[in-house]
Coordinates of C-alpha atoms and ligand atoms in Angstrom, one line a residue:
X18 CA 63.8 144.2 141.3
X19 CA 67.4 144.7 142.3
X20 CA 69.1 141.3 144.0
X21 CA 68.1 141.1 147.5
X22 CA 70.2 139.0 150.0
X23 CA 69.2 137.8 153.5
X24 CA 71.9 140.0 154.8
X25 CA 74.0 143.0 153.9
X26 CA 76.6 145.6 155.6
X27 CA 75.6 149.5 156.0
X28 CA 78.5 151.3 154.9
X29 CA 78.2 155.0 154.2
X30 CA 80.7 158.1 153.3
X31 CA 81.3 158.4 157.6
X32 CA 82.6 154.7 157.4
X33 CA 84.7 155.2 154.2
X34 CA 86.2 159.0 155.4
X35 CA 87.3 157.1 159.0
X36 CA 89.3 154.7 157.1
X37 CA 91.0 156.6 154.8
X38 CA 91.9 158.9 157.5
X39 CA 93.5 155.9 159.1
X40 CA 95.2 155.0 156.0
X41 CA 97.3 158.2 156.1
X42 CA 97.7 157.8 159.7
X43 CA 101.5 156.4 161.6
X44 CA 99.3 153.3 162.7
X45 CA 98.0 150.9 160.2
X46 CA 97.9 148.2 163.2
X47 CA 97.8 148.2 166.8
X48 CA 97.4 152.2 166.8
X49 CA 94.9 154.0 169.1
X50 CA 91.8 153.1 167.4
X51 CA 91.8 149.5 168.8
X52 CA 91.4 150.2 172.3
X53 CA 89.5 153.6 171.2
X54 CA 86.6 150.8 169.9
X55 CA 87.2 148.3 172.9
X56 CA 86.3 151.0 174.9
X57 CA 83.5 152.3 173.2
X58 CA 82.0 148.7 172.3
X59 CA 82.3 147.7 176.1
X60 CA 80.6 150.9 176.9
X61 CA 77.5 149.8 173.8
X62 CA 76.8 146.0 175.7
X63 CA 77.7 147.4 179.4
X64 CA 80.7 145.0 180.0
X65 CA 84.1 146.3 182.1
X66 CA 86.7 144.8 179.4
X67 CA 87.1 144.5 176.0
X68 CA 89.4 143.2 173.6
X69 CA 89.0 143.4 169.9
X70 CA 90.7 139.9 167.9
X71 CA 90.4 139.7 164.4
X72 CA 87.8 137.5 163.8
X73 CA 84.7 135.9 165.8
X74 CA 86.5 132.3 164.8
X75 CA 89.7 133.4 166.5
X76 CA 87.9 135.0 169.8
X77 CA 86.2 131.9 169.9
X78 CA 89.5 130.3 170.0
X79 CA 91.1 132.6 172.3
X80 CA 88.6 132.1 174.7
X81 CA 88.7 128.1 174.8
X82 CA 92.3 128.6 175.3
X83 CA 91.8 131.4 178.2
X84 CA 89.6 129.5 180.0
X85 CA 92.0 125.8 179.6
X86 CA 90.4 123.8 177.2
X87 CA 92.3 120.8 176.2
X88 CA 92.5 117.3 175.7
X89 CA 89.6 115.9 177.7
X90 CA 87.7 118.6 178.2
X91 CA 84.1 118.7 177.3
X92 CA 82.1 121.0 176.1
X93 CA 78.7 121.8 175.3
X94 CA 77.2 123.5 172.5
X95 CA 74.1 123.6 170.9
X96 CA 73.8 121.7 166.7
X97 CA 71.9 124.8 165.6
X98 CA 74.8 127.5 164.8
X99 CA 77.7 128.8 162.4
X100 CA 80.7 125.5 163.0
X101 CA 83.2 127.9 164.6
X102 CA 81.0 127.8 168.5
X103 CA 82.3 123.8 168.2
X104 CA 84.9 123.9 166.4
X105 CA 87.0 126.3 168.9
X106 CA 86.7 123.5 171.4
X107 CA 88.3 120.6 168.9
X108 CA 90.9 123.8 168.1
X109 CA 91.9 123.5 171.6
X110 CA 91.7 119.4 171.5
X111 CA 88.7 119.5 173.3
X112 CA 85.5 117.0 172.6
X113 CA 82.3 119.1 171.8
X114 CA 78.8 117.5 173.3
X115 CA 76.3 118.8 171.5
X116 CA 72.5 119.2 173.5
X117 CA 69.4 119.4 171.6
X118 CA 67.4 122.8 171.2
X119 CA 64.3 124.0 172.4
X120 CA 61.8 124.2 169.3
X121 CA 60.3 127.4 170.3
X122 CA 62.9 129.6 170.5
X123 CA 65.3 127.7 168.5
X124 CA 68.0 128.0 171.5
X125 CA 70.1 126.0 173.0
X126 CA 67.5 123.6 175.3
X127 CA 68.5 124.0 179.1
X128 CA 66.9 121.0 180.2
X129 CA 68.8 119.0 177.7
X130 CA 72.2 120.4 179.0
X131 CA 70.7 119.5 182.9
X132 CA 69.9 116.0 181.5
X133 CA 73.5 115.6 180.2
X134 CA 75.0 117.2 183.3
X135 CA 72.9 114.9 185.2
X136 CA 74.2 112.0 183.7
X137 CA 77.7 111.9 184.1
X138 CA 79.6 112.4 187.4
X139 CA 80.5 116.3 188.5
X140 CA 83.7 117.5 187.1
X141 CA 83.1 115.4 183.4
X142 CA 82.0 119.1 181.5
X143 CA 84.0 122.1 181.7
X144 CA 81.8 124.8 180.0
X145 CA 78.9 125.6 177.8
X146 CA 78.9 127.6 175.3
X147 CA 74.6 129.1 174.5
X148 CA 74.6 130.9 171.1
X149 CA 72.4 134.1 171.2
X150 CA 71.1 132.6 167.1
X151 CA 69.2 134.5 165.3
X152 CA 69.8 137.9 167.9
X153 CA 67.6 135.5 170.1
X154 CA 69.3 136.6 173.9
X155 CA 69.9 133.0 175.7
X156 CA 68.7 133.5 179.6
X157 CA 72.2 133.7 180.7
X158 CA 71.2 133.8 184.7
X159 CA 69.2 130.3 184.4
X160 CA 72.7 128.9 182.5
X161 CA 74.8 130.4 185.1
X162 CA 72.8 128.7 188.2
X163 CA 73.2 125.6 186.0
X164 CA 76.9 126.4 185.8
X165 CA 77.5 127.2 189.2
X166 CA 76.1 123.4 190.4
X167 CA 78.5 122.0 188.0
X168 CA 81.3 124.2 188.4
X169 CA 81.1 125.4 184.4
X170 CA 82.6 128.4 183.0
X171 CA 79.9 129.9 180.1
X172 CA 81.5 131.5 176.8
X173 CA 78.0 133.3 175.2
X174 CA 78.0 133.2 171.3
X175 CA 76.9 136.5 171.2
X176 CA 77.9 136.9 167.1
X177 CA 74.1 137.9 166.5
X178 CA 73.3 139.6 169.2
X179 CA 74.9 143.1 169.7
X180 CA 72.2 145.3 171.7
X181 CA 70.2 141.8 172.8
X182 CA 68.6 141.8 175.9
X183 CA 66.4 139.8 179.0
X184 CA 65.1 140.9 181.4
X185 CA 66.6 138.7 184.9
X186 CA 64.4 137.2 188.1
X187 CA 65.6 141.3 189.7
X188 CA 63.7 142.6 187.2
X189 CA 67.1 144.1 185.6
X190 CA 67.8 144.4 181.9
X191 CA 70.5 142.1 181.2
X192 CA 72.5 143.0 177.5
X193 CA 73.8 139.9 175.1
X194 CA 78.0 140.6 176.9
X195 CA 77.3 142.7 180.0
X196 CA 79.2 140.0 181.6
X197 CA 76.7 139.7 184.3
X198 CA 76.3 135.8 183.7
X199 CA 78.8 134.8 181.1
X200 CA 82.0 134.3 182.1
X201 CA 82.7 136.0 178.3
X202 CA 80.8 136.9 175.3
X203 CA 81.9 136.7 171.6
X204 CA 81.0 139.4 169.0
X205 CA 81.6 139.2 165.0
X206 CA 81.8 141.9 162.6
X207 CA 82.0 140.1 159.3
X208 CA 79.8 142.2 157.0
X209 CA 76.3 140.5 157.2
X210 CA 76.6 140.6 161.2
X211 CA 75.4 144.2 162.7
X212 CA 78.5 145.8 162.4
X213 CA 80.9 145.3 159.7
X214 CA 84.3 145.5 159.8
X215 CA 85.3 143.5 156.9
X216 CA 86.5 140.6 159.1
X217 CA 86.5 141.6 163.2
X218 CA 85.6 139.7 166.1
X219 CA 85.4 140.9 169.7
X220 CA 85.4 139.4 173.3
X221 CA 83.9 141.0 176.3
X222 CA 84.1 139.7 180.2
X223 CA 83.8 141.3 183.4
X224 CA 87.1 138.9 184.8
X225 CA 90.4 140.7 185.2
X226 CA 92.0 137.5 185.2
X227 CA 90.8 136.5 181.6
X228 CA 90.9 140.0 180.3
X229 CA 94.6 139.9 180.9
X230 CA 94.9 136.4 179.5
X231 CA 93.5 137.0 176.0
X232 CA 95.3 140.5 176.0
X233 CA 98.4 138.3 175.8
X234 CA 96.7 135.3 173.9
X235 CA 96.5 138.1 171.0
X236 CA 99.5 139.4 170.7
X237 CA 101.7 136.1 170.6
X238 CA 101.5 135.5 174.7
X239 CA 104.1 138.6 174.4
X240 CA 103.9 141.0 177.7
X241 CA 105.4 144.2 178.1
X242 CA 105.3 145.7 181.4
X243 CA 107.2 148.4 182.9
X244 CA 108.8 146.2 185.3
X245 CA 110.6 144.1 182.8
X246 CA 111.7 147.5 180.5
X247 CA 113.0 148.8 184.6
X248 CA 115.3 146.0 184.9
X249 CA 116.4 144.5 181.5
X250 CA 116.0 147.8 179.2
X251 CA 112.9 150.0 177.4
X252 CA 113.5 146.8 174.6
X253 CA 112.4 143.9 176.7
X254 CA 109.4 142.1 176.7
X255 CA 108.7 138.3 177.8
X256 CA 106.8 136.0 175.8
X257 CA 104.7 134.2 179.1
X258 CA 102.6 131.8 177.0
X259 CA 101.8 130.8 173.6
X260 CA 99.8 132.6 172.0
X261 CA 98.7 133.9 168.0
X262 CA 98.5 136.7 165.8
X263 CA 95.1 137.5 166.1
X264 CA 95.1 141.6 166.7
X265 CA 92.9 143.6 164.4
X266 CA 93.9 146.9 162.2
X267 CA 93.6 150.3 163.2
X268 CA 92.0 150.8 160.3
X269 CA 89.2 148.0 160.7
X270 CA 89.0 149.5 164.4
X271 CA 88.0 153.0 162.9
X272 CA 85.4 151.5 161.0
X273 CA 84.2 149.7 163.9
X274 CA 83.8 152.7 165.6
X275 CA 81.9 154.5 162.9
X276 CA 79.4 151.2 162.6
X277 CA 78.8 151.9 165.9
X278 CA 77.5 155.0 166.1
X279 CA 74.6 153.1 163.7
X280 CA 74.2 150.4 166.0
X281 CA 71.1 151.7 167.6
X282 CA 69.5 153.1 164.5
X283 CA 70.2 149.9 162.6
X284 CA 69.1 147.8 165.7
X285 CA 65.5 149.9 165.5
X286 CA 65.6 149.1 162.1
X287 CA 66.0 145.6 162.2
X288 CA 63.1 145.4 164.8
X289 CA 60.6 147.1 162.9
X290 CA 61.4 145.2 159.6
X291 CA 60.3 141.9 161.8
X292 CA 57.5 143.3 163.0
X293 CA 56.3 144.1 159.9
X294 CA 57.0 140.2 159.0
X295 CA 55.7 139.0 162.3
X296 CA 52.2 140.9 161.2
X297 CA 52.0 139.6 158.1
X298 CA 52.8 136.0 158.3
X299 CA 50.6 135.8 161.4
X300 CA 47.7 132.8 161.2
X301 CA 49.4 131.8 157.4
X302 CA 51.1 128.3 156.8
X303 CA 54.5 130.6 157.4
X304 CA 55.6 129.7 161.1
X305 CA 57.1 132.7 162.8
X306 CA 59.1 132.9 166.2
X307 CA 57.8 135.7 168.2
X308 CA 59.6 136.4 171.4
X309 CA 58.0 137.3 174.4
X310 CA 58.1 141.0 175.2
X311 CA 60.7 140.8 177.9
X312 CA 63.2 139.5 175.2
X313 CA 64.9 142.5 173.5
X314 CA 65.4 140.5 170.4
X315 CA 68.4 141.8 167.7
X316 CA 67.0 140.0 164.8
X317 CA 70.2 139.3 162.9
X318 CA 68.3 136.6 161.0
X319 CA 64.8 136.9 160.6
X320 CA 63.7 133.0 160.5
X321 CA 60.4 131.2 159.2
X322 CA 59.7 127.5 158.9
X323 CA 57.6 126.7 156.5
X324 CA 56.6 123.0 154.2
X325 CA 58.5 122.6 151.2
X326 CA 60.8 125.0 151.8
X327 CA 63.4 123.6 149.3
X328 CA 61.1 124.9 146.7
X329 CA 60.5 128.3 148.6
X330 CA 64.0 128.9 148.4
X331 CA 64.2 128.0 144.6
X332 CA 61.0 129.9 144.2
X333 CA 62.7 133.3 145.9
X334 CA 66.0 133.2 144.0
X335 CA 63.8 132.8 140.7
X336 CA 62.8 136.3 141.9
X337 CA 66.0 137.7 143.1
X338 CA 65.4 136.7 146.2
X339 CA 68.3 135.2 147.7
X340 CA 67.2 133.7 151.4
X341 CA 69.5 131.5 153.3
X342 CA 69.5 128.2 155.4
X343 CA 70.5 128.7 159.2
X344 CA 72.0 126.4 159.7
X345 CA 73.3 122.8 158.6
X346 CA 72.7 121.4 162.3
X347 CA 76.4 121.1 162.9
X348 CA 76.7 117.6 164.6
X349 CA 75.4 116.2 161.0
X350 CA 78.6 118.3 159.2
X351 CA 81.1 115.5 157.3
X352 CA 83.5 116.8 160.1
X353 CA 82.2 115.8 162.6
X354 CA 80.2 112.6 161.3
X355 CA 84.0 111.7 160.9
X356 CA 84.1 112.0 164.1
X357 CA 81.8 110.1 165.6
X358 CA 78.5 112.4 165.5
X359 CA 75.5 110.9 164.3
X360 CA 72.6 112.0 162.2
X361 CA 69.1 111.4 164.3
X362 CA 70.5 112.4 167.7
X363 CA 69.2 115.5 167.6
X364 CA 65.5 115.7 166.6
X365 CA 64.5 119.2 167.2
X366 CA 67.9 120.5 165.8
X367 CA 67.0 118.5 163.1
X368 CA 63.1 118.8 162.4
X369 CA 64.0 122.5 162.3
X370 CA 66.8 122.6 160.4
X371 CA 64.2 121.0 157.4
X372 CA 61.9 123.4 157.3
X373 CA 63.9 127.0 158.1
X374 CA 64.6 129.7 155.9
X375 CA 66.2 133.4 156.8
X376 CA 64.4 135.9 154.9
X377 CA 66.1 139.4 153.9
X378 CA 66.7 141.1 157.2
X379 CA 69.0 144.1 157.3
X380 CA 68.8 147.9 158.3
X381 CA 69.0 149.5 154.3
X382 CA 66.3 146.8 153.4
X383 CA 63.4 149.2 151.9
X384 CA 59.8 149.2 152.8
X385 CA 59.5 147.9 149.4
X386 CA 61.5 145.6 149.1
X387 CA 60.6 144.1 152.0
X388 CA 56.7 144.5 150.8
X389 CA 58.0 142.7 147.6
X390 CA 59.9 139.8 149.6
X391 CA 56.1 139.4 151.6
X392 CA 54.3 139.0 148.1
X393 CA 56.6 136.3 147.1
X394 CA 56.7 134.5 150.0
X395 CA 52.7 134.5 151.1
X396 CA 52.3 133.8 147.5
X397 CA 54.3 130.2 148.1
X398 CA 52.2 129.5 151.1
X399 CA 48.7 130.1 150.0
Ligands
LIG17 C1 79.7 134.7 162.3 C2 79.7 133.7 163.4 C3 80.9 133.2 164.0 C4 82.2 133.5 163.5 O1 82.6 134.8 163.2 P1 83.6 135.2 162.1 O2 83.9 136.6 162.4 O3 83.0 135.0 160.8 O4 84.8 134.3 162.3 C5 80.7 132.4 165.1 N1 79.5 132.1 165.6 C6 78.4 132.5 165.0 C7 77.1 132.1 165.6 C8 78.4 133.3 163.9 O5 77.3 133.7 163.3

């Protein structure tokens, strides 16, 4: 059996013909493809705004500086994610408060946010930012009542959760960056996230305000309006804030677009590779996390937690198998024990974090591969 990772991109002759086009194009950057893909991605997830950066690290970055994180700020987070949802706050000079997580869905805990809120006097938080882990949708509208008592702004770690969904108290479906409770959502498209772009982040809101913020935020704080070229010459621009390089190609943007056109397909795919996991692993020693049926999960991880899973993951790469840990509970990272964080103050994050394992989840996994992934892993746990 060929190597089989826990993740991989989906890149066929479509994706490779619509950057090569590109290549021989005027625009190698900053052509018409970005806001071509903006427009089309805030169409996929239902948002009014989109603006494509050129990573997921950056948009997280962008959007603690869009919404004023700095010095003294607090923010809350949750230990079980990638380093870059708490590490754009300590960009920004911010202090990241980490809340335990719920065990059963592996989510950010909301009664351990309300319990920190609680504790401190109103005005000590500024935000929270829930990460959507695994493809898991946090429920946005119980964060945002939450948020609204405290006067919090929410950035949603959406990175694995294109096409996510709830369904609200209305009775309405609610997408992972519809912008209906978050005050904006970040999306990555490194290649093992659902839609590949080499490296490609993207932020989606609702808020004119913050839309035009990170516009600027992108592109160096530079504006150009037609007001300025009117008076000072069709040269002139202002730079109104400080802000990065952190735009994304046209030619990264055309790829985005022909990902996609996938999404959906690779989305059904994705779903019915875990539900052939849930079935199998059902009332075995391998612990599953099956969502309610309200939850449109987007499965970018599929996640187990099993006993000696050290050896499980030894066991599988013996076989080609190469599963992955998700994650390091951050708060336990050298970093940030430099800093202050402690190991034992997050017990769920933590009683997870030693017994999880990602299995091979990704749309151009075969039937047998997967069926050969199953062997070796009910094999383990007999
Ligand atoms: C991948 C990821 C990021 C960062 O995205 P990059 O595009 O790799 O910078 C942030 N948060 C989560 C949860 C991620 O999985």
């Amino acid at each position: 059996m060929k190597a089989i990772p826990y993740g991989r991109q989906n890149i066929d002759q479509k994706d490779i013909d619509a950057v090569v086009e590109i290549l021989k194009s005027d625009y190698l950057t900053t052509g018409p493809k970005v806001a071509e893909f903006e427009t089309l991605f805030a169409k996929y997830v239902n948002s009014k705004y989109a603006v494509a950066i050129s990573n997921g690290t950056a948009a997280l970055h962008l959007c603690a500086l869009a919404l004023g994180v700095n010095k003294g700020s607090k923010v809350i987070t949750t230990p079980i994610t990638f380093a870059a949802s708490a590490n754009c706050v300590r960009y920004c000079g911010g202090e990241v408060v980490f809340a335990d997580i719920d065990p059963e869905n592996i989510l950010l805990d909301i009664d351990k946010v309300r319990e920190l809120l609680e504790a401190s006097p109103k005005g000590t938080y500024q935000g929270i930012i829930p990460v959507d882990f695994a493809g898991y949708p946090v429920n946005t509208e119980e964060f945002r009542k939450l948020a609204d008592e405290y006067d919090l702004w929410i950035v949603e770690d959406a990175c694995h959760a294109p096409g996510a969904s709830f369904i609200n108290s209305k009775g309405d479906k609610i997408l992972s960056g519809d912008g209906t409770y978050s005050d904006l959502t970040v999306f990555s498209f490194h290649p093992v996230k659902h839609i590949a772009c080499g490296e490609g982040g993207m932020i989606t809101t609702n808020n004119k305000d913050l839309y035009d913020k990170l516009m600027a935020l992108r592109t160096h704080g530079i504006v150009k309006n037609n007001e300025i070229m009117e008076e000072k010459g069709g040269w002139a621009y202002d730079m109104v804030t400080l802000g990065y390089n952190y735009r994304l190609t046209d030619f990264q943007c055309a790829l985005g677009i022909t990902q996609l056109d996938k999404a959906d397909q690779g989305l059904a795919r994705r779903r019915s590779i875990a539900s052939r996991y849930d079935q199998v692993f059902e009332g075995t020693k391998v612990k599953t996390i099956i969502p309610p049926t309200q939850i449109g999960h987007a499965y970018h991880l599929y996640v187990v937690q099993i006993d000696n899973r050290k050896e499980l993951y030894q066991k599988l790469r013996e076989k080609n198998i190469y599963a992955q840990i998700h994650y390091i509970p951050v708060h336990t990272l050298g970093y940030y024990n430099s800093q202050g964080y402690k190991k034992g103050s997050m017990p769920n994050a933590e009683a997870y974090y030693e017994k999880c394992i990602s299995l091979p989840m990704y749309p151009s996994l075969t039937d047998e591969e997967q069926q050969y992934v199953i062997e070796q892993v009910l094999a383990f746990a007999k």
